[in-house]
Amino acid sequence: MGINSNRVDHYSGSELHPAHTATAPVTIPVSGETMTPLTVHSVCLPPHKTTLQKLRHRLSEVFFPDNPLHGFKNQSRLRKLVLALQFFFPIFEWAPNYSLTLLRSDVVSGLTIASLAIPQGISYAKLANLPPIIGLYSSFVPPLIYSVLGSSKHLAVGPVSIASLVMGTMLTEAVPYNQDPVLYLKLAFTSTFIAGVFQATLGLLRLGFVIDFLSKATLLGFMGGAAVIVSLQQLKGLLGIIHFTTKMQIIPVLSSAIQHRNEWSWQTIVMGFCFLAFLLATRHVGMRKPKLFWISAAAPLASVILSTLLVTLFRSKLHGIATIGHLEKGLNPPSSNMLYFHGQFLGVALKTGIITGILSLTEGIAVGRTFAALNDYQVDGNKEMIAIGLMNMAGSCSSCYVTTGSFSRSAVNANAGAKTVVSNIIMASTVLVTLLFLMPLFHYTPNLILAAIIITAVIGLIDYQSAVRLWKVDKLDFLACLSSFLGVLMISVPIGLAIAVGVSVFKILLHVTRPNTGVLGNIPGTQIYQNVNRYREAKRVPCFAILGIEAPIYFANSTYLQERILRWIREEEEWLAANKGSSLKCVIIDMTAVTGIDTSGLAMMKELKRMFDKRSLQLALANPGGSVMEKLHQSNILELFGLEGVYLTVDEAVADISSAWKSQP
């Protein structure tokens, strides 16, 4: 019999009943050494809760881990109204304390990112196979919406390369723009609306964990592959090719560039690669010396102005260089009448909207959180989802396509000294002036400069150093990255993304269905038990097999765990026989890392207990969690383990069971 009469106690506050706590010290020998005396404690069941209370607690943990309404407690009705307005419209939080000092900083940063946003907006619209003016429209309305609803101080909103590429690729496969421009525009606006609805819904329902299925490794490979494809697609503009493939795979793109070499224009090539070298050089300077960020920020607009002047002044001699052409002046025209909710292409719009919505949401929230961490404030991911979603919904009704927070523009915004989202308002105001008065100036802007700007923007997405680190740290993550990269390059952008997500999900399933297990040993002179393969000083305890499980026990892994535990026991017995050790008498399962168990797991524990009883092996559980204890109790499995079946720690289990053996005649 053990030291104490019963170690399973119902919760009764912060103290255990004296009758359920052992007080006599126990010593055990481990490899010739004597352990320090210790006390064997009771194992408490969790406080009793009704099913409704459990459901409420679980839903709260899943959907409200940050407890967003904690500030509303013990407040007056008026104060609650003010807090609600600030919660849904962050502008009411920072606007009352806004000052001229903050305005000066925001004006400088707003004008700086506008110099980058205008050429990028035009370029990214071309990347999405949309008219260039749509890119400027998308740099005007969405930033204004975000300035009211967004919580990030540094996020610079507008079109981004990845979402533009994906939209252009997916829509062009169904309806090429040059075949039916009106239908293409309808699908683009509808996809943007669907993306916005999807994003806002995720935020309202607090389902942000959905986007976590796009792991960093997956996105790394996807963005790297997309950057390569985007860069190669710009050969059309840099080489002056007129008839170029619309496909987005590396082999067709390279083949098209070579097959149409008779269309290459030496004037376009010389000017294009000169400006590309200039932009890459300024980007390098900005990265090496952050204080000179303004050089890389101003370089795109400066290149647009200079290239436009060159083509305008020497257009009689540079007739082989293609230009943007005429752009209409004026504000965004309404486009709600162009939303496409019926017909054979609705599925294409739905699929495009969801995929671009996920990608843009992932990028926007990641960028917002990055700069929030750098500047010591927090960004609510769910509120950001709502803001970005409503921004895209409003944008789809005002001739805009999908937008989000851009990393390059946000970095420039932060480096330029932005203090609040007013910098977005300043940027939008600058774009407004451009739309109203400056559009004719872009008539002779060459397409080659847009290609050079796109290449410069996306080349930073190719992060080979992170890929090398993935290989060193986690081979499965590297496989996900490589699968995504090759899928985008060789098959298509959506398929590449699907492959990457599939590999990520497979990795999750692998970890769930094949959790880590191991044999634990005691570190001499301590009460600590660790994996004997990891710690050489950890010593096996005679007559005991101590096993650790590092995952919840569910239907997906219960059979594997049962087979693996039996294999560990067989291997332990073989090891003891080979080393002439004491025969195995007891198996202790350390359940510290077992955070949950379902009915399949309970059945597995019951079956293990039955099998070990037949073999005259004692089975004990150490440190089961509250939810595990509750289910063991409710299923009556605890009764099978008896008085010496559940312990608070492995050390107490070894001590108490050893003491029971010694007390036997």
XYZ file of C-alpha atoms in Angstrom, residues 24-665:
642
model
C 5.651 10.989 5.631
C 8.918 11.450 3.709
C 9.906 8.803 1.186
C 13.353 8.016 -0.254
C 14.129 6.031 -3.376
C 17.383 4.721 -4.802
C 18.322 5.698 -8.365
C 21.437 4.074 -9.775
C 23.005 3.767 -6.360
C 22.101 7.294 -5.193
C 19.535 8.298 -2.593
C 16.900 10.870 -3.490
C 15.830 13.689 -1.170
C 12.708 12.914 0.931
C 9.509 14.259 -0.583
C 5.779 14.461 0.110
C 3.154 12.804 -2.077
C 0.329 15.211 -2.880
C -3.272 14.815 -3.939
C -4.359 15.272 -7.549
C -7.336 17.628 -7.752
C -10.242 17.377 -10.107
C -11.078 20.764 -11.707
C -13.927 22.877 -10.276
C -17.347 21.610 -11.298
C -18.895 23.454 -14.237
C -22.142 22.985 -16.071
C -22.143 22.187 -19.773
C -23.216 25.751 -20.522
C -20.361 27.163 -18.465
C -17.856 24.919 -20.232
C -19.211 25.920 -23.634
C -19.081 29.592 -22.720
C -15.514 29.291 -21.459
C -14.415 27.372 -24.543
C -16.003 29.839 -26.958
C -14.437 32.702 -25.027
C -10.990 31.127 -25.318
C -11.409 30.391 -29.031
C -12.963 33.651 -30.210
C -12.036 36.192 -27.521
C -8.574 35.254 -26.210
C -7.702 38.947 -25.807
C -10.969 39.805 -23.962
C -11.620 42.917 -26.085
C -14.492 44.131 -23.877
C -12.527 44.241 -20.609
C -12.449 48.048 -20.698
C -16.263 48.258 -20.604
C -16.542 46.835 -17.082
C -17.811 49.156 -14.350
C -18.304 52.066 -16.743
C -21.262 54.427 -17.095
C -23.536 54.192 -20.126
C -22.081 57.352 -21.639
C -18.558 56.095 -21.155
C -19.496 52.730 -22.682
C -20.889 54.566 -25.723
C -17.632 56.489 -26.122
C -15.588 53.301 -25.728
C -17.776 51.542 -28.308
C -17.212 54.353 -30.810
C -13.467 54.183 -30.175
C -13.530 50.406 -30.494
C -15.254 50.369 -33.896
C -13.859 53.692 -35.156
C -10.298 54.174 -33.830
C -10.257 57.699 -35.250
C -12.314 58.784 -32.201
C -9.502 57.529 -29.978
C -6.588 59.464 -31.422
C -8.289 62.476 -33.052
C -9.080 64.394 -29.791
C -5.366 64.416 -28.879
C -4.086 65.253 -32.363
C -1.676 68.197 -32.566
C 0.197 70.325 -35.090
C 3.432 68.549 -34.167
C 1.931 65.232 -35.197
C 0.500 66.827 -38.337
C 3.923 68.043 -39.471
C 5.346 64.529 -39.183
C 2.338 62.994 -40.939
C 2.467 65.520 -43.797
C 6.121 64.706 -44.482
C 5.518 60.944 -44.393
C 2.281 61.238 -46.384
C 3.931 63.158 -49.205
C 6.838 60.706 -49.157
C 4.674 57.609 -49.547
C 2.571 59.403 -52.172
C 5.700 59.734 -54.302
C 5.983 55.953 -54.100
C 2.271 55.126 -54.237
C 1.521 56.948 -57.499
C 4.010 55.073 -59.718
C 3.395 51.798 -57.868
C -0.366 52.177 -58.210
C -0.074 52.568 -61.972
C 2.408 49.690 -62.204
C 0.431 47.255 -60.066
C -2.737 47.959 -62.035
C -0.852 46.909 -65.161
C 0.269 43.806 -63.274
C -3.397 42.978 -62.630
C -4.118 43.586 -66.347
C -6.260 46.586 -65.398
C -6.188 50.124 -66.831
C -3.460 52.182 -65.074
C -6.015 54.679 -63.811
C -7.578 51.935 -61.642
C -4.333 51.775 -59.664
C -4.613 55.470 -58.814
C -8.281 55.133 -57.927
C -7.253 52.340 -55.562
C -4.710 54.636 -53.912
C -7.361 57.272 -53.133
C -10.555 55.830 -51.616
C -9.229 52.826 -49.605
C -6.665 54.877 -47.603
C -9.420 57.291 -46.578
C -11.625 54.429 -45.369
C -8.737 52.840 -43.493
C -7.850 56.113 -41.752
C -11.256 55.996 -40.041
C -11.408 52.263 -39.263
C -7.775 51.117 -39.027
C -5.779 50.787 -35.817
C -2.245 50.715 -37.232
C -0.371 54.017 -37.151
C 2.101 53.077 -39.863
C 0.217 50.877 -42.343
C 0.275 52.515 -45.792
C -2.700 51.262 -47.795
C -2.944 50.666 -51.524
C -2.481 48.062 -54.265
C 0.150 45.371 -53.647
C 2.083 43.173 -56.034
C 1.002 39.691 -54.884
C -2.739 40.385 -54.834
C -2.427 42.170 -58.195
C -0.574 39.231 -59.703
C -3.062 36.651 -58.413
C -6.088 38.641 -59.560
C -4.596 39.266 -62.978
C -3.630 35.628 -63.414
C -6.920 34.104 -62.301
C -9.178 36.501 -64.182
C -7.097 36.422 -67.382
C -7.390 32.624 -67.498
C -11.183 33.019 -67.654
C -11.679 36.307 -69.541
C -8.619 38.030 -71.066
C -8.890 41.807 -70.699
C -8.254 42.531 -74.378
C -11.149 40.267 -75.412
C -13.834 41.738 -73.142
C -12.582 44.731 -71.096
C -15.980 45.517 -69.585
C -16.552 41.975 -68.312
C -12.995 41.854 -66.984
C -13.573 45.054 -65.016
C -16.855 43.675 -63.671
C -15.106 40.536 -62.461
C -12.271 42.567 -60.910
C -14.660 44.789 -58.946
C -16.809 41.818 -57.951
C -13.745 39.879 -56.776
C -12.734 42.897 -54.704
C -16.220 43.094 -53.154
C -16.175 39.370 -52.341
C -12.688 39.716 -50.853
C -13.952 42.557 -48.661
C -17.006 40.620 -47.495
C -14.836 37.600 -46.712
C -12.309 39.691 -44.783
C -14.912 41.624 -42.797
C -16.778 38.411 -41.984
C -13.622 36.796 -40.620
C -13.095 39.844 -38.425
C -16.676 40.083 -37.196
C -16.808 36.361 -36.378
C -13.272 36.548 -34.965
C -12.078 33.768 -37.238
C -8.650 35.211 -37.885
C -7.013 31.874 -37.160
C -8.196 30.771 -40.639
C -5.367 32.726 -42.268
C -2.837 30.982 -40.012
C -2.968 28.021 -42.395
C -0.710 30.131 -44.600
C 2.462 29.562 -42.617
C 5.528 31.761 -42.932
C 7.316 29.011 -44.817
C 4.419 28.691 -47.250
C 4.255 32.436 -47.856
C 8.020 32.623 -48.242
C 7.992 30.135 -51.115
C 4.809 31.522 -52.638
C 6.036 35.115 -52.669
C 9.457 34.077 -53.939
C 7.942 32.134 -56.841
C 5.476 34.927 -57.574
C 8.306 37.472 -57.546
C 10.253 35.451 -60.123
C 7.212 35.097 -62.385
C 6.294 38.769 -62.026
C 9.846 39.826 -62.845
C 9.996 37.602 -65.929
C 6.620 38.913 -67.095
C 8.138 42.398 -67.117
C 10.428 41.337 -69.958
C 7.576 42.432 -72.196
C 8.038 46.026 -71.090
C 11.825 45.951 -70.714
C 12.430 44.395 -74.146
C 9.642 46.214 -75.977
C 7.826 43.019 -77.011
C 4.327 43.595 -78.414
C 3.000 40.022 -78.647
C 3.763 38.377 -75.300
C 2.254 35.353 -73.614
C -0.375 35.821 -70.923
C 0.631 32.567 -69.233
C 2.249 32.710 -65.803
C 4.593 29.704 -65.881
C 8.336 30.109 -66.181
C 8.820 28.002 -69.340
C 6.105 29.663 -71.485
C 7.265 33.123 -70.339
C 10.917 32.512 -71.234
C 9.924 30.810 -74.499
C 7.757 33.781 -75.461
C 10.578 36.230 -74.781
C 12.968 34.256 -77.001
C 10.479 33.487 -79.776
C 9.596 37.166 -80.172
C 13.162 38.472 -80.170
C 12.475 40.065 -83.543
C 10.243 42.508 -81.646
C 12.978 43.552 -79.228
C 13.646 47.292 -79.262
C 17.202 48.321 -78.512
C 16.019 51.772 -77.407
C 13.599 50.223 -74.913
C 16.252 47.788 -73.689
C 18.887 50.478 -73.083
C 16.529 52.899 -71.328
C 14.719 50.154 -69.406
C 17.793 48.479 -67.981
C 19.407 51.818 -67.152
C 16.413 52.837 -65.063
C 16.226 49.345 -63.559
C 19.868 49.601 -62.476
C 19.174 53.050 -61.012
C 16.158 51.832 -59.041
C 18.006 48.758 -57.753
C 20.945 50.932 -56.703
C 18.710 53.334 -54.774
C 16.949 50.381 -53.153
C 20.321 49.014 -52.066
C 21.289 52.386 -50.587
C 18.000 52.593 -48.685
C 18.501 49.101 -47.252
C 22.133 49.631 -46.248
C 21.565 53.100 -44.776
C 18.048 53.492 -43.352
C 18.573 57.216 -42.774
C 18.718 57.620 -46.562
C 15.321 55.940 -47.005
C 14.079 58.998 -48.896
C 16.394 58.169 -51.801
C 14.743 54.804 -52.477
C 11.287 56.290 -51.730
C 11.662 59.142 -54.212
C 13.438 57.110 -56.889
C 10.301 55.606 -58.561
C 8.574 58.972 -58.997
C 11.819 60.586 -60.089
C 12.262 57.810 -62.650
C 8.728 58.301 -63.940
C 9.264 62.049 -64.320
C 12.676 61.689 -65.969
C 11.637 58.903 -68.355
C 8.481 60.815 -69.306
C 10.542 63.940 -70.050
C 12.988 61.937 -72.180
C 10.238 60.310 -74.225
C 8.378 63.628 -74.590
C 11.451 65.558 -75.731
C 12.824 62.874 -78.035
C 9.649 61.089 -79.094
C 10.500 61.543 -82.776
C 13.659 59.489 -82.244
C 12.242 57.139 -79.597
C 9.179 56.074 -81.540
C 9.833 52.412 -80.686
C 9.154 52.954 -76.983
C 5.566 52.128 -75.913
C 3.851 54.573 -73.541
C 0.857 54.508 -71.217
C -1.218 56.795 -73.398
C -4.226 58.912 -72.487
C -5.568 58.771 -68.911
C -8.865 60.375 -67.958
C -8.884 63.141 -65.361
C -11.391 63.087 -62.538
C -12.466 61.313 -59.388
C -13.320 57.650 -59.057
C -16.524 56.902 -60.958
C -19.068 54.731 -59.091
C -18.883 51.057 -59.996
C -21.589 49.452 -57.856
C -23.607 48.924 -61.030
C -20.742 46.804 -62.406
C -20.788 44.198 -59.635
C -21.365 40.795 -61.220
C -23.527 38.453 -59.152
C -24.905 36.162 -61.833
C -23.733 34.368 -64.929
C -21.185 31.752 -65.801
C -18.168 33.658 -64.419
C -19.511 34.193 -60.911
C -17.513 31.188 -59.682
C -14.321 32.738 -61.047
C -15.038 35.989 -59.210
C -15.834 34.101 -56.005
C -12.647 32.034 -56.134
C -10.497 35.025 -57.038
C -12.046 37.133 -54.299
C -11.448 34.571 -51.561
C -7.851 33.841 -52.571
C -6.873 37.503 -53.019
C -8.755 38.306 -49.815
C -6.731 35.778 -47.820
C -3.427 36.873 -49.335
C -4.039 40.589 -48.890
C -5.334 40.043 -45.357
C -2.283 37.986 -44.439
C 0.079 40.631 -45.790
C -1.786 43.579 -44.286
C -2.031 42.133 -40.771
C 1.569 40.876 -40.825
C 2.831 44.314 -41.864
C 0.660 46.094 -39.303
C 1.803 43.839 -36.463
C 5.444 44.162 -37.519
C 5.493 47.942 -37.276
C 3.313 47.931 -34.158
C 5.892 45.711 -32.433
C 8.723 47.981 -33.575
C 6.957 51.043 -32.154
C 5.573 49.550 -28.910
C 1.852 49.491 -29.529
C -0.676 46.772 -30.306
C -2.830 46.091 -33.339
C -6.089 44.163 -32.992
C -6.015 41.581 -35.796
C -9.790 41.149 -35.916
C -10.404 44.914 -36.065
C -7.850 45.127 -38.867
C -9.737 42.432 -40.770
C -12.941 44.428 -40.465
C -11.194 47.639 -41.534
C -9.508 46.047 -44.556
C -12.714 44.229 -45.496
C -14.924 47.339 -45.355
C -12.219 49.241 -47.191
C -12.319 46.765 -50.073
C -16.111 46.654 -50.104
C -16.232 50.436 -50.399
C -13.434 50.351 -52.959
C -15.266 47.877 -55.184
C -18.117 50.400 -55.451
C -15.748 53.218 -56.425
C -13.698 51.659 -59.260
C -10.973 50.208 -57.004
C -9.539 46.721 -56.954
C -8.281 44.773 -53.948
C -5.968 46.735 -51.636
C -4.186 46.162 -48.330
C -1.193 47.367 -46.364
C 1.993 47.374 -48.413
C 5.256 46.445 -46.723
C 7.416 48.705 -48.906
C 5.173 51.753 -48.498
C 4.652 51.070 -44.785
C 8.410 50.843 -44.258
C 8.871 54.178 -46.008
C 5.975 55.601 -43.992
C 7.558 54.537 -40.693
C 11.041 55.712 -41.675
C 9.636 59.077 -42.761
C 8.327 59.630 -39.234
C 4.603 58.873 -39.509
C 2.810 59.245 -36.184
C -0.807 58.396 -37.079
C -2.961 57.206 -39.989
C -3.264 60.839 -41.093
C -0.298 60.046 -43.342
C -2.736 57.922 -45.370
C -5.072 60.917 -45.660
C -2.187 63.092 -46.891
C -1.229 60.414 -49.420
C -4.840 60.138 -50.628
C -5.053 63.931 -50.932
C -1.920 63.938 -53.086
C -3.406 61.227 -55.289
C -6.605 63.312 -55.493
C -4.652 66.286 -56.826
C -2.989 63.983 -59.331
C -6.340 62.576 -60.507
C -7.870 66.019 -60.903
C -5.035 67.952 -62.518
C -1.942 65.910 -63.398
C -3.209 62.950 -65.419
C -2.273 64.358 -68.862
C 1.368 64.420 -67.717
C 1.451 60.620 -67.726
C 0.536 60.348 -71.421
C 4.154 59.802 -72.508
C 5.246 57.747 -69.502
C 6.946 54.678 -71.011
C 5.777 51.190 -70.097
C 9.380 50.201 -69.473
C 9.573 52.355 -66.343
C 6.521 50.601 -64.934
C 8.215 47.254 -65.567
C 11.381 48.473 -63.835
C 9.374 49.717 -60.825
C 7.563 46.383 -60.509
C 10.789 44.374 -60.650
C 12.383 46.612 -58.018
C 9.346 46.253 -55.759
C 8.992 42.462 -55.964
C 12.652 41.489 -55.951
C 12.686 41.986 -52.189
C 10.188 39.147 -51.868
C 12.871 36.651 -52.879
C 14.330 35.896 -49.445
C 16.840 33.113 -50.045
C 18.480 33.624 -46.639
C 15.245 32.702 -44.861
C 14.946 29.633 -47.086
C 18.447 28.541 -46.035
C 17.464 28.986 -42.373
C 14.369 26.859 -42.962
C 16.554 24.058 -44.294
C 18.753 24.214 -41.203
C 15.906 24.446 -38.685
C 12.907 22.541 -40.081
C 13.080 20.321 -43.165
C 9.284 20.023 -43.406
C 8.912 23.798 -43.444
C 11.554 23.932 -46.160
C 9.580 21.330 -48.134
C 6.456 23.489 -47.835
C 8.447 26.508 -48.991
C 10.005 24.648 -51.930
C 6.667 23.102 -52.963
C 5.044 26.520 -53.003
C 7.929 28.053 -54.940
C 8.063 25.347 -57.620
C 4.266 25.111 -57.812
C 4.001 28.802 -58.646
C 6.853 28.645 -61.156
C 5.906 25.449 -62.956
C 2.129 25.142 -62.692
C 0.247 28.293 -61.745
C -0.084 30.801 -58.951
C -3.335 29.368 -57.461
C -2.144 25.753 -57.776
C 1.187 26.656 -56.214
C -0.611 28.227 -53.302
C -2.900 25.203 -52.967
C 0.107 22.850 -52.943
C 1.775 24.908 -50.245
C -1.344 24.959 -48.071
C -1.684 21.206 -48.605
C 1.883 20.616 -47.431
C 1.275 22.835 -44.391
C -1.912 20.951 -43.496
C -0.055 17.650 -43.979
C 2.581 18.872 -41.547
C -0.110 19.686 -38.982
C -1.685 16.251 -39.453
C 1.717 14.617 -39.132
C 2.362 16.337 -35.815
C -1.135 15.480 -34.561
C -1.192 11.849 -35.685
C 2.443 11.066 -34.880
C 3.247 12.983 -31.674
C 6.602 12.831 -29.949
C 7.075 10.205 -27.268
C 10.130 9.153 -25.316
C 11.635 7.303 -22.350
C 12.321 9.512 -19.333
C 15.047 9.133 -16.762
C 15.955 10.878 -13.525
C 18.695 13.487 -13.447
C 20.748 12.453 -10.375
C 20.394 14.697 -7.337
C 17.126 16.230 -8.564
C 13.438 15.426 -8.858
C 13.563 16.148 -12.597
C 12.821 13.530 -15.262
C 13.919 14.127 -18.855
C 14.314 12.206 -22.107
C 17.240 9.796 -21.817
C 18.174 10.351 -25.464
C 18.388 14.103 -24.936
C 20.109 14.175 -21.541
C 22.988 11.741 -21.143
C 23.031 12.210 -17.375
C 19.375 11.089 -17.096
C 19.293 7.603 -15.545
C 16.593 4.988 -15.911
C 14.868 4.076 -12.640
C 15.104 0.341 -11.859
C 11.836 -1.587 -12.337
C 10.149 1.450 -13.951
C 9.471 2.424 -17.549
C 8.664 6.141 -17.558
C 7.211 7.392 -20.846
C 6.418 10.934 -21.897
C 3.675 11.924 -24.383
C 3.931 15.411 -25.901
C 0.491 15.908 -27.462
C -3.234 15.650 -26.807
C -4.600 12.105 -27.123
C -7.302 12.088 -29.795
C -8.881 9.681 -32.227
C -6.240 10.638 -34.797
C -3.310 9.432 -32.711
C -4.719 7.059 -30.071
C -3.972 3.897 -32.064
C -0.460 5.103 -32.873
C 0.213 5.982 -29.241
C -0.989 2.595 -28.055
C 1.277 0.812 -30.534
C 4.188 3.128 -29.713
C 3.817 2.644 -25.945
C 3.761 -1.133 -26.370
C 6.869 -0.896 -28.524
C 8.612 1.228 -25.872
C 7.762 -1.405 -23.259
C 9.128 -4.193 -25.474
C 12.319 -2.234 -26.134
C 12.700 -1.450 -22.426
C 12.360 -5.118 -21.527
C 14.931 -6.033 -24.192
C 17.278 -3.341 -22.894
C 16.892 -4.573 -19.308
C 17.542 -8.142 -20.404
C 20.628 -7.139 -22.356
C 22.000 -5.078 -19.454
C 20.957 -7.588 -16.769
C 18.749 -5.035 -15.071
C 15.825 -5.505 -12.750
C 12.637 -6.815 -14.286
C 10.033 -4.283 -15.307
C 7.205 -3.856 -12.773
C 5.588 -0.483 -13.467
C 4.886 1.847 -16.388
C 4.426 5.553 -15.627
C 3.051 7.845 -18.334
C 4.001 11.506 -17.872
C 0.928 13.435 -19.090
C 2.249 16.947 -18.420
C 2.072 17.839 -22.119
C -1.245 16.044 -22.741
C -3.602 19.023 -22.964
C -6.713 17.054 -23.919
C -8.199 13.619 -24.437
C -11.296 12.382 -26.259
C -13.309 9.167 -26.052
C -10.877 7.352 -28.358
C -8.044 8.359 -26.068
C -9.988 7.186 -23.029
C -10.632 3.837 -24.704
C -6.916 3.557 -25.449
C -6.026 4.203 -21.793
C -8.549 1.609 -20.688
C -7.159 -0.932 -23.148
C -3.579 -0.272 -22.014
C -4.629 -0.782 -18.402
C -6.258 -4.113 -19.284
C -3.226 -5.305 -21.279
C -0.763 -4.348 -18.531
C -2.866 -6.027 -15.857
C -2.659 -9.272 -17.848
C 1.125 -8.922 -17.905
C 1.262 -8.040 -14.167
C 2.519 -4.565 -14.980
C 1.316 -1.616 -12.953
C 0.203 1.486 -14.915
C 0.296 4.965 -13.358
C -0.415 8.460 -14.722
C 1.621 11.484 -13.683
C 0.385 15.088 -13.756
C -2.727 14.785 -15.950
C -4.255 18.167 -16.771
C -7.586 19.394 -15.467
C -9.646 18.533 -18.535
C -7.939 15.126 -18.792
C -8.625 14.390 -15.120
C -12.251 15.396 -15.514
C -12.800 13.028 -18.428
C -10.963 10.197 -16.722
C -13.234 10.701 -13.729
C -16.469 10.998 -15.720
C -15.662 7.883 -17.734
C -14.962 5.922 -14.502
C -11.512 5.002 -15.798
C -9.944 6.414 -12.635
C -11.544 3.552 -10.718
C -9.535 1.088 -12.817
C -6.270 2.681 -11.697
C -7.061 2.285 -8.002
C -5.239 4.089 -5.223
C -1.819 4.002 -6.838
C -2.741 5.093 -10.344
C -2.648 8.916 -10.483
C 0.099 11.208 -9.162
C 0.957 14.883 -9.264
C 4.523 14.335 -10.508
C 6.635 11.514 -11.866
C 8.925 11.767 -8.859
C 6.059 11.301 -6.407
C 4.787 8.344 -8.430
C 8.181 6.635 -8.315
C 8.565 7.335 -4.585
C 5.101 6.181 -3.560
C 5.059 3.036 -5.694
C 8.576 2.090 -4.541
C 7.491 2.591 -0.944
C 4.446 0.372 -1.517
C 6.668 -2.384 -2.873
C 8.947 -2.168 0.150
C 6.021 -2.355 2.575
C 4.816 -5.585 1.033
C 5.807 -8.730 2.996
